[in-house]
Amino acid sequence: MFFIISKIVPVIIDPMFVFFCLFVVAAVRRPKSGRGRSGFVLAILLLYCASTPVVVNPLFALLEGQKSFE
């Protein structure tokens, strides 16, 4: 059971998966509504923030166990 969970959890918390889910929700909703548009904008902003070096470098430093964020 732990093996299956260890394979599924990284996929679920992956930023691209979250972006894809938000994009699907925004596409399914009516794009003319304000909530549909805001969901799409939120998905784009999440993808941008998750891919910038300002966010990625400290996260990788924490993951690799480094003390400084070079």
PDB file of N, CA and C in Angstrom:
ATOM      1  N   MET A   1       0.823  -1.198   0.000  1.00  0.00           N
ATOM      2  CA  MET A   1       0.000   0.000   0.000  1.00  0.00           C
ATOM      3  C   MET A   1       0.862   1.254   0.000  1.00  0.00           C
ATOM      4  N   PHE A   2       1.934   1.251   0.807  1.00  0.00           N
ATOM      5  CA  PHE A   2       2.804   2.417   0.851  1.00  0.00           C
ATOM      6  C   PHE A   2       3.463   2.668  -0.496  1.00  0.00           C
ATOM      7  N   PHE A   3       3.782   1.598  -1.223  1.00  0.00           N
ATOM      8  CA  PHE A   3       4.413   1.738  -2.529  1.00  0.00           C
ATOM      9  C   PHE A   3       3.506   2.493  -3.492  1.00  0.00           C
ATOM     10  N   ILE A   4       2.235   2.153  -3.487  1.00  0.00           N
ATOM     11  CA  ILE A   4       1.273   2.813  -4.373  1.00  0.00           C
ATOM     12  C   ILE A   4       1.133   4.284  -3.993  1.00  0.00           C
ATOM     13  N   ILE A   5       1.010   4.560  -2.708  1.00  0.00           N
ATOM     14  CA  ILE A   5       0.880   5.940  -2.246  1.00  0.00           C
ATOM     15  C   ILE A   5       2.136   6.745  -2.587  1.00  0.00           C
ATOM     16  N   SER A   6       3.314   6.131  -2.450  1.00  0.00           N
ATOM     17  CA  SER A   6       4.554   6.843  -2.745  1.00  0.00           C
ATOM     18  C   SER A   6       4.688   7.163  -4.232  1.00  0.00           C
ATOM     19  N   LYS A   7       3.969   6.462  -5.075  1.00  0.00           N
ATOM     20  CA  LYS A   7       3.995   6.754  -6.511  1.00  0.00           C
ATOM     21  C   LYS A   7       2.937   7.777  -6.907  1.00  0.00           C
ATOM     22  N   ILE A   8       1.849   7.870  -6.162  1.00  0.00           N
ATOM     23  CA  ILE A   8       0.751   8.767  -6.509  1.00  0.00           C
ATOM     24  C   ILE A   8       0.946  10.168  -5.938  1.00  0.00           C
ATOM     25  N   VAL A   9       1.416  10.287  -4.718  1.00  0.00           N
ATOM     26  CA  VAL A   9       1.516  11.587  -4.039  1.00  0.00           C
ATOM     27  C   VAL A   9       2.421  12.582  -4.784  1.00  0.00           C
ATOM     28  N   PRO A  10       3.597  12.205  -5.268  1.00  0.00           N
ATOM     29  CA  PRO A  10       4.404  13.197  -6.000  1.00  0.00           C
ATOM     30  C   PRO A  10       3.719  13.731  -7.255  1.00  0.00           C
ATOM     31  N   VAL A  11       2.918  12.903  -7.893  1.00  0.00           N
ATOM     32  CA  VAL A  11       2.199  13.363  -9.079  1.00  0.00           C
ATOM     33  C   VAL A  11       1.147  14.387  -8.689  1.00  0.00           C
ATOM     34  N   ILE A  12       0.467  14.157  -7.579  1.00  0.00           N
ATOM     35  CA  ILE A  12      -0.605  15.056  -7.150  1.00  0.00           C
ATOM     36  C   ILE A  12      -0.055  16.407  -6.714  1.00  0.00           C
ATOM     37  N   ILE A  13       1.094  16.450  -6.058  1.00  0.00           N
ATOM     38  CA  ILE A  13       1.628  17.720  -5.577  1.00  0.00           C
ATOM     39  C   ILE A  13       2.543  18.401  -6.591  1.00  0.00           C
ATOM     40  N   ASP A  14       2.694  17.810  -7.771  1.00  0.00           N
ATOM     41  CA  ASP A  14       3.496  18.409  -8.823  1.00  0.00           C
ATOM     42  C   ASP A  14       2.821  19.695  -9.309  1.00  0.00           C
ATOM     43  N   PRO A  15       3.563  20.802  -9.438  1.00  0.00           N
ATOM     44  CA  PRO A  15       2.946  22.061  -9.882  1.00  0.00           C
ATOM     45  C   PRO A  15       2.290  21.975 -11.259  1.00  0.00           C
ATOM     46  N   MET A  16       2.846  21.179 -12.151  1.00  0.00           N
ATOM     47  CA  MET A  16       2.227  21.055 -13.467  1.00  0.00           C
ATOM     48  C   MET A  16       0.876  20.336 -13.375  1.00  0.00           C
ATOM     49  N   PHE A  17       0.739  19.389 -12.457  1.00  0.00           N
ATOM     50  CA  PHE A  17      -0.537  18.710 -12.266  1.00  0.00           C
ATOM     51  C   PHE A  17      -1.580  19.684 -11.715  1.00  0.00           C
ATOM     52  N   VAL A  18      -1.169  20.497 -10.754  1.00  0.00           N
ATOM     53  CA  VAL A  18      -2.080  21.492 -10.185  1.00  0.00           C
ATOM     54  C   VAL A  18      -2.501  22.485 -11.263  1.00  0.00           C
ATOM     55  N   PHE A  19      -1.539  22.929 -12.083  1.00  0.00           N
ATOM     56  CA  PHE A  19      -1.843  23.835 -13.180  1.00  0.00           C
ATOM     57  C   PHE A  19      -2.823  23.190 -14.157  1.00  0.00           C
ATOM     58  N   PHE A  20      -2.572  21.941 -14.491  1.00  0.00           N
ATOM     59  CA  PHE A  20      -3.450  21.251 -15.417  1.00  0.00           C
ATOM     60  C   PHE A  20      -4.868  21.141 -14.861  1.00  0.00           C
ATOM     61  N   CYS A  21      -4.996  20.821 -13.584  1.00  0.00           N
ATOM     62  CA  CYS A  21      -6.326  20.728 -12.965  1.00  0.00           C
ATOM     63  C   CYS A  21      -7.038  22.079 -12.979  1.00  0.00           C
ATOM     64  N   LEU A  22      -6.322  23.143 -12.636  1.00  0.00           N
ATOM     65  CA  LEU A  22      -6.935  24.469 -12.670  1.00  0.00           C
ATOM     66  C   LEU A  22      -7.311  24.872 -14.092  1.00  0.00           C
ATOM     67  N   PHE A  23      -6.484  24.498 -15.044  1.00  0.00           N
ATOM     68  CA  PHE A  23      -6.779  24.810 -16.437  1.00  0.00           C
ATOM     69  C   PHE A  23      -8.024  24.071 -16.907  1.00  0.00           C
ATOM     70  N   VAL A  24      -8.161  22.812 -16.537  1.00  0.00           N
ATOM     71  CA  VAL A  24      -9.348  22.036 -16.918  1.00  0.00           C
ATOM     72  C   VAL A  24     -10.596  22.626 -16.280  1.00  0.00           C
ATOM     73  N   VAL A  25     -10.502  23.003 -15.017  1.00  0.00           N
ATOM     74  CA  VAL A  25     -11.650  23.607 -14.340  1.00  0.00           C
ATOM     75  C   VAL A  25     -12.034  24.924 -15.017  1.00  0.00           C
ATOM     76  N   ALA A  26     -11.033  25.726 -15.375  1.00  0.00           N
ATOM     77  CA  ALA A  26     -11.313  26.998 -16.039  1.00  0.00           C
ATOM     78  C   ALA A  26     -11.892  26.778 -17.432  1.00  0.00           C
ATOM     79  N   ALA A  27     -11.461  25.731 -18.119  1.00  0.00           N
ATOM     80  CA  ALA A  27     -11.980  25.459 -19.459  1.00  0.00           C
ATOM     81  C   ALA A  27     -13.401  24.903 -19.409  1.00  0.00           C
ATOM     82  N   VAL A  28     -13.720  24.141 -18.365  1.00  0.00           N
ATOM     83  CA  VAL A  28     -15.058  23.561 -18.254  1.00  0.00           C
ATOM     84  C   VAL A  28     -16.080  24.626 -17.875  1.00  0.00           C
ATOM     85  N   ARG A  29     -15.671  25.518 -17.016  1.00  0.00           N
ATOM     86  CA  ARG A  29     -16.586  26.598 -16.630  1.00  0.00           C
ATOM     87  C   ARG A  29     -16.827  27.509 -17.820  1.00  0.00           C
ATOM     88  N   ARG A  30     -17.873  28.260 -17.736  1.00  0.00           N
ATOM     89  CA  ARG A  30     -18.145  29.217 -18.805  1.00  0.00           C
ATOM     90  C   ARG A  30     -17.058  30.291 -18.809  1.00  0.00           C
ATOM     91  N   PRO A  31     -16.350  30.439 -19.917  1.00  0.00           N
ATOM     92  CA  PRO A  31     -15.284  31.444 -19.949  1.00  0.00           C
ATOM     93  C   PRO A  31     -15.807  32.875 -19.865  1.00  0.00           C
ATOM     94  N   LYS A  32     -17.100  33.070 -20.103  1.00  0.00           N
ATOM     95  CA  LYS A  32     -17.656  34.419 -20.027  1.00  0.00           C
ATOM     96  C   LYS A  32     -17.894  34.859 -18.591  1.00  0.00           C
ATOM     97  N   SER A  33     -17.971  33.895 -17.676  1.00  0.00           N
ATOM     98  CA  SER A  33     -18.202  34.264 -16.284  1.00  0.00           C
ATOM     99  C   SER A  33     -16.905  34.765 -15.653  1.00  0.00           C
ATOM    100  N   GLY A  34     -17.047  35.573 -14.629  1.00  0.00           N
ATOM    101  CA  GLY A  34     -15.878  36.109 -13.941  1.00  0.00           C
ATOM    102  C   GLY A  34     -15.080  35.043 -13.224  1.00  0.00           C
ATOM    103  N   ARG A  35     -15.765  34.028 -12.691  1.00  0.00           N
ATOM    104  CA  ARG A  35     -15.067  32.965 -11.958  1.00  0.00           C
ATOM    105  C   ARG A  35     -14.271  32.083 -12.902  1.00  0.00           C
ATOM    106  N   GLY A  36     -14.762  31.836 -14.092  1.00  0.00           N
ATOM    107  CA  GLY A  36     -14.028  31.033 -15.065  1.00  0.00           C
ATOM    108  C   GLY A  36     -12.757  31.729 -15.509  1.00  0.00           C
ATOM    109  N   ARG A  37     -12.876  33.013 -15.739  1.00  0.00           N
ATOM    110  CA  ARG A  37     -11.709  33.806 -16.126  1.00  0.00           C
ATOM    111  C   ARG A  37     -10.698  33.898 -15.001  1.00  0.00           C
ATOM    112  N   SER A  38     -11.183  34.073 -13.776  1.00  0.00           N
ATOM    113  CA  SER A  38     -10.262  34.175 -12.644  1.00  0.00           C
ATOM    114  C   SER A  38      -9.566  32.843 -12.377  1.00  0.00           C
ATOM    115  N   GLY A  39     -10.234  31.714 -12.611  1.00  0.00           N
ATOM    116  CA  GLY A  39      -9.594  30.413 -12.470  1.00  0.00           C
ATOM    117  C   GLY A  39      -8.488  30.218 -13.489  1.00  0.00           C
ATOM    118  N   PHE A  40      -8.729  30.662 -14.700  1.00  0.00           N
ATOM    119  CA  PHE A  40      -7.703  30.566 -15.744  1.00  0.00           C
ATOM    120  C   PHE A  40      -6.510  31.444 -15.414  1.00  0.00           C
ATOM    121  N   VAL A  41      -6.767  32.667 -14.962  1.00  0.00           N
ATOM    122  CA  VAL A  41      -5.679  33.573 -14.588  1.00  0.00           C
ATOM    123  C   VAL A  41      -4.911  33.016 -13.394  1.00  0.00           C
ATOM    124  N   LEU A  42      -5.610  32.430 -12.433  1.00  0.00           N
ATOM    125  CA  LEU A  42      -4.949  31.826 -11.283  1.00  0.00           C
ATOM    126  C   LEU A  42      -4.046  30.669 -11.718  1.00  0.00           C
ATOM    127  N   ALA A  43      -4.496  29.865 -12.661  1.00  0.00           N
ATOM    128  CA  ALA A  43      -3.682  28.752 -13.157  1.00  0.00           C
ATOM    129  C   ALA A  43      -2.423  29.261 -13.850  1.00  0.00           C
ATOM    130  N   ILE A  44      -2.550  30.286 -14.641  1.00  0.00           N
ATOM    131  CA  ILE A  44      -1.381  30.861 -15.326  1.00  0.00           C
ATOM    132  C   ILE A  44      -0.412  31.445 -14.306  1.00  0.00           C
ATOM    133  N   LEU A  45      -0.908  32.174 -13.316  1.00  0.00           N
ATOM    134  CA  LEU A  45      -0.031  32.753 -12.294  1.00  0.00           C
ATOM    135  C   LEU A  45       0.659  31.686 -11.466  1.00  0.00           C
ATOM    136  N   LEU A  46      -0.044  30.603 -11.158  1.00  0.00           N
ATOM    137  CA  LEU A  46       0.555  29.504 -10.407  1.00  0.00           C
ATOM    138  C   LEU A  46       1.685  28.858 -11.205  1.00  0.00           C
ATOM    139  N   LEU A  47       1.473  28.646 -12.473  1.00  0.00           N
ATOM    140  CA  LEU A  47       2.527  28.073 -13.314  1.00  0.00           C
ATOM    141  C   LEU A  47       3.727  29.009 -13.381  1.00  0.00           C
ATOM    142  N   TYR A  48       3.481  30.296 -13.542  1.00  0.00           N
ATOM    143  CA  TYR A  48       4.575  31.261 -13.610  1.00  0.00           C
ATOM    144  C   TYR A  48       5.357  31.289 -12.295  1.00  0.00           C
ATOM    145  N   CYS A  49       4.654  31.357 -11.178  1.00  0.00           N
ATOM    146  CA  CYS A  49       5.329  31.411  -9.874  1.00  0.00           C
ATOM    147  C   CYS A  49       6.093  30.129  -9.580  1.00  0.00           C
ATOM    148  N   ALA A  50       5.556  28.996  -9.987  1.00  0.00           N
ATOM    149  CA  ALA A  50       6.217  27.724  -9.721  1.00  0.00           C
ATOM    150  C   ALA A  50       7.426  27.504 -10.609  1.00  0.00           C
ATOM    151  N   SER A  51       7.581  28.303 -11.658  1.00  0.00           N
ATOM    152  CA  SER A  51       8.694  28.086 -12.575  1.00  0.00           C
ATOM    153  C   SER A  51       9.753  29.183 -12.512  1.00  0.00           C
ATOM    154  N   THR A  52       9.580  30.191 -11.680  1.00  0.00           N
ATOM    155  CA  THR A  52      10.589  31.238 -11.598  1.00  0.00           C
ATOM    156  C   THR A  52      11.747  30.819 -10.698  1.00  0.00           C
ATOM    157  N   PRO A  53      12.948  31.261 -11.017  1.00  0.00           N
ATOM    158  CA  PRO A  53      14.117  30.900 -10.197  1.00  0.00           C
ATOM    159  C   PRO A  53      14.027  31.407  -8.762  1.00  0.00           C
ATOM    160  N   VAL A  54      13.303  32.484  -8.536  1.00  0.00           N
ATOM    161  CA  VAL A  54      13.162  33.027  -7.186  1.00  0.00           C
ATOM    162  C   VAL A  54      12.472  32.007  -6.267  1.00  0.00           C
ATOM    163  N   VAL A  55      11.554  31.250  -6.801  1.00  0.00           N
ATOM    164  CA  VAL A  55      10.842  30.236  -6.026  1.00  0.00           C
ATOM    165  C   VAL A  55      11.550  28.886  -6.108  1.00  0.00           C
ATOM    166  N   VAL A  56      12.033  28.540  -7.286  1.00  0.00           N
ATOM    167  CA  VAL A  56      12.596  27.206  -7.512  1.00  0.00           C
ATOM    168  C   VAL A  56      13.920  27.006  -6.783  1.00  0.00           C
ATOM    169  N   ASN A  57      14.808  27.981  -6.830  1.00  0.00           N
ATOM    170  CA  ASN A  57      16.139  27.808  -6.224  1.00  0.00           C
ATOM    171  C   ASN A  57      16.090  27.554  -4.717  1.00  0.00           C
ATOM    172  N   PRO A  58      15.324  28.321  -3.932  1.00  0.00           N
ATOM    173  CA  PRO A  58      15.244  27.985  -2.502  1.00  0.00           C
ATOM    174  C   PRO A  58      14.608  26.620  -2.230  1.00  0.00           C
ATOM    175  N   LEU A  59      13.628  26.251  -3.034  1.00  0.00           N
ATOM    176  CA  LEU A  59      13.011  24.946  -2.839  1.00  0.00           C
ATOM    177  C   LEU A  59      13.990  23.812  -3.141  1.00  0.00           C
ATOM    178  N   PHE A  60      14.785  23.960  -4.200  1.00  0.00           N
ATOM    179  CA  PHE A  60      15.788  22.948  -4.501  1.00  0.00           C
ATOM    180  C   PHE A  60      16.877  22.916  -3.437  1.00  0.00           C
ATOM    181  N   ALA A  61      17.246  24.089  -2.912  1.00  0.00           N
ATOM    182  CA  ALA A  61      18.257  24.119  -1.855  1.00  0.00           C
ATOM    183  C   ALA A  61      17.754  23.397  -0.609  1.00  0.00           C
ATOM    184  N   LEU A  62      16.498  23.583  -0.267  1.00  0.00           N
ATOM    185  CA  LEU A  62      15.927  22.860   0.871  1.00  0.00           C
ATOM    186  C   LEU A  62      15.858  21.361   0.597  1.00  0.00           C
ATOM    187  N   LEU A  63      15.513  21.021  -0.620  1.00  0.00           N
ATOM    188  CA  LEU A  63      15.403  19.614  -0.991  1.00  0.00           C
ATOM    189  C   LEU A  63      16.762  18.922  -0.942  1.00  0.00           C
ATOM    190  N   GLU A  64      17.804  19.610  -1.367  1.00  0.00           N
ATOM    191  CA  GLU A  64      19.136  19.028  -1.409  1.00  0.00           C
ATOM    192  C   GLU A  64      19.869  19.150  -0.087  1.00  0.00           C
ATOM    193  N   GLY A  65      19.301  19.847   0.875  1.00  0.00           N
ATOM    194  CA  GLY A  65      19.900  19.966   2.183  1.00  0.00           C
ATOM    195  C   GLY A  65      20.990  21.010   2.282  1.00  0.00           C
ATOM    196  N   GLN A  66      21.017  21.952   1.367  1.00  0.00           N
ATOM    197  CA  GLN A  66      22.030  23.007   1.412  1.00  0.00           C
ATOM    198  C   GLN A  66      21.587  24.071   2.413  1.00  0.00           C
ATOM    199  N   LYS A  67      22.581  24.731   3.012  1.00  0.00           N
ATOM    200  CA  LYS A  67      22.279  25.770   4.000  1.00  0.00           C
ATOM    201  C   LYS A  67      21.962  27.108   3.336  1.00  0.00           C
ATOM    202  N   SER A  68      22.656  27.445   2.245  1.00  0.00           N
ATOM    203  CA  SER A  68      22.460  28.756   1.618  1.00  0.00           C
ATOM    204  C   SER A  68      21.622  28.613   0.363  1.00  0.00           C
ATOM    205  N   PHE A  69      21.013  29.711  -0.035  1.00  0.00           N
ATOM    206  CA  PHE A  69      20.198  29.752  -1.238  1.00  0.00           C
ATOM    207  C   PHE A  69      20.950  30.473  -2.336  1.00  0.00           C
ATOM    208  N   GLU A  70      21.958  29.850  -2.882  1.00  0.00           N
ATOM    209  CA  GLU A  70      22.782  30.484  -3.915  1.00  0.00           C
ATOM    210  C   GLU A  70      22.119  30.412  -5.237  1.00  0.00           C
TER     211      GLU A  70
END
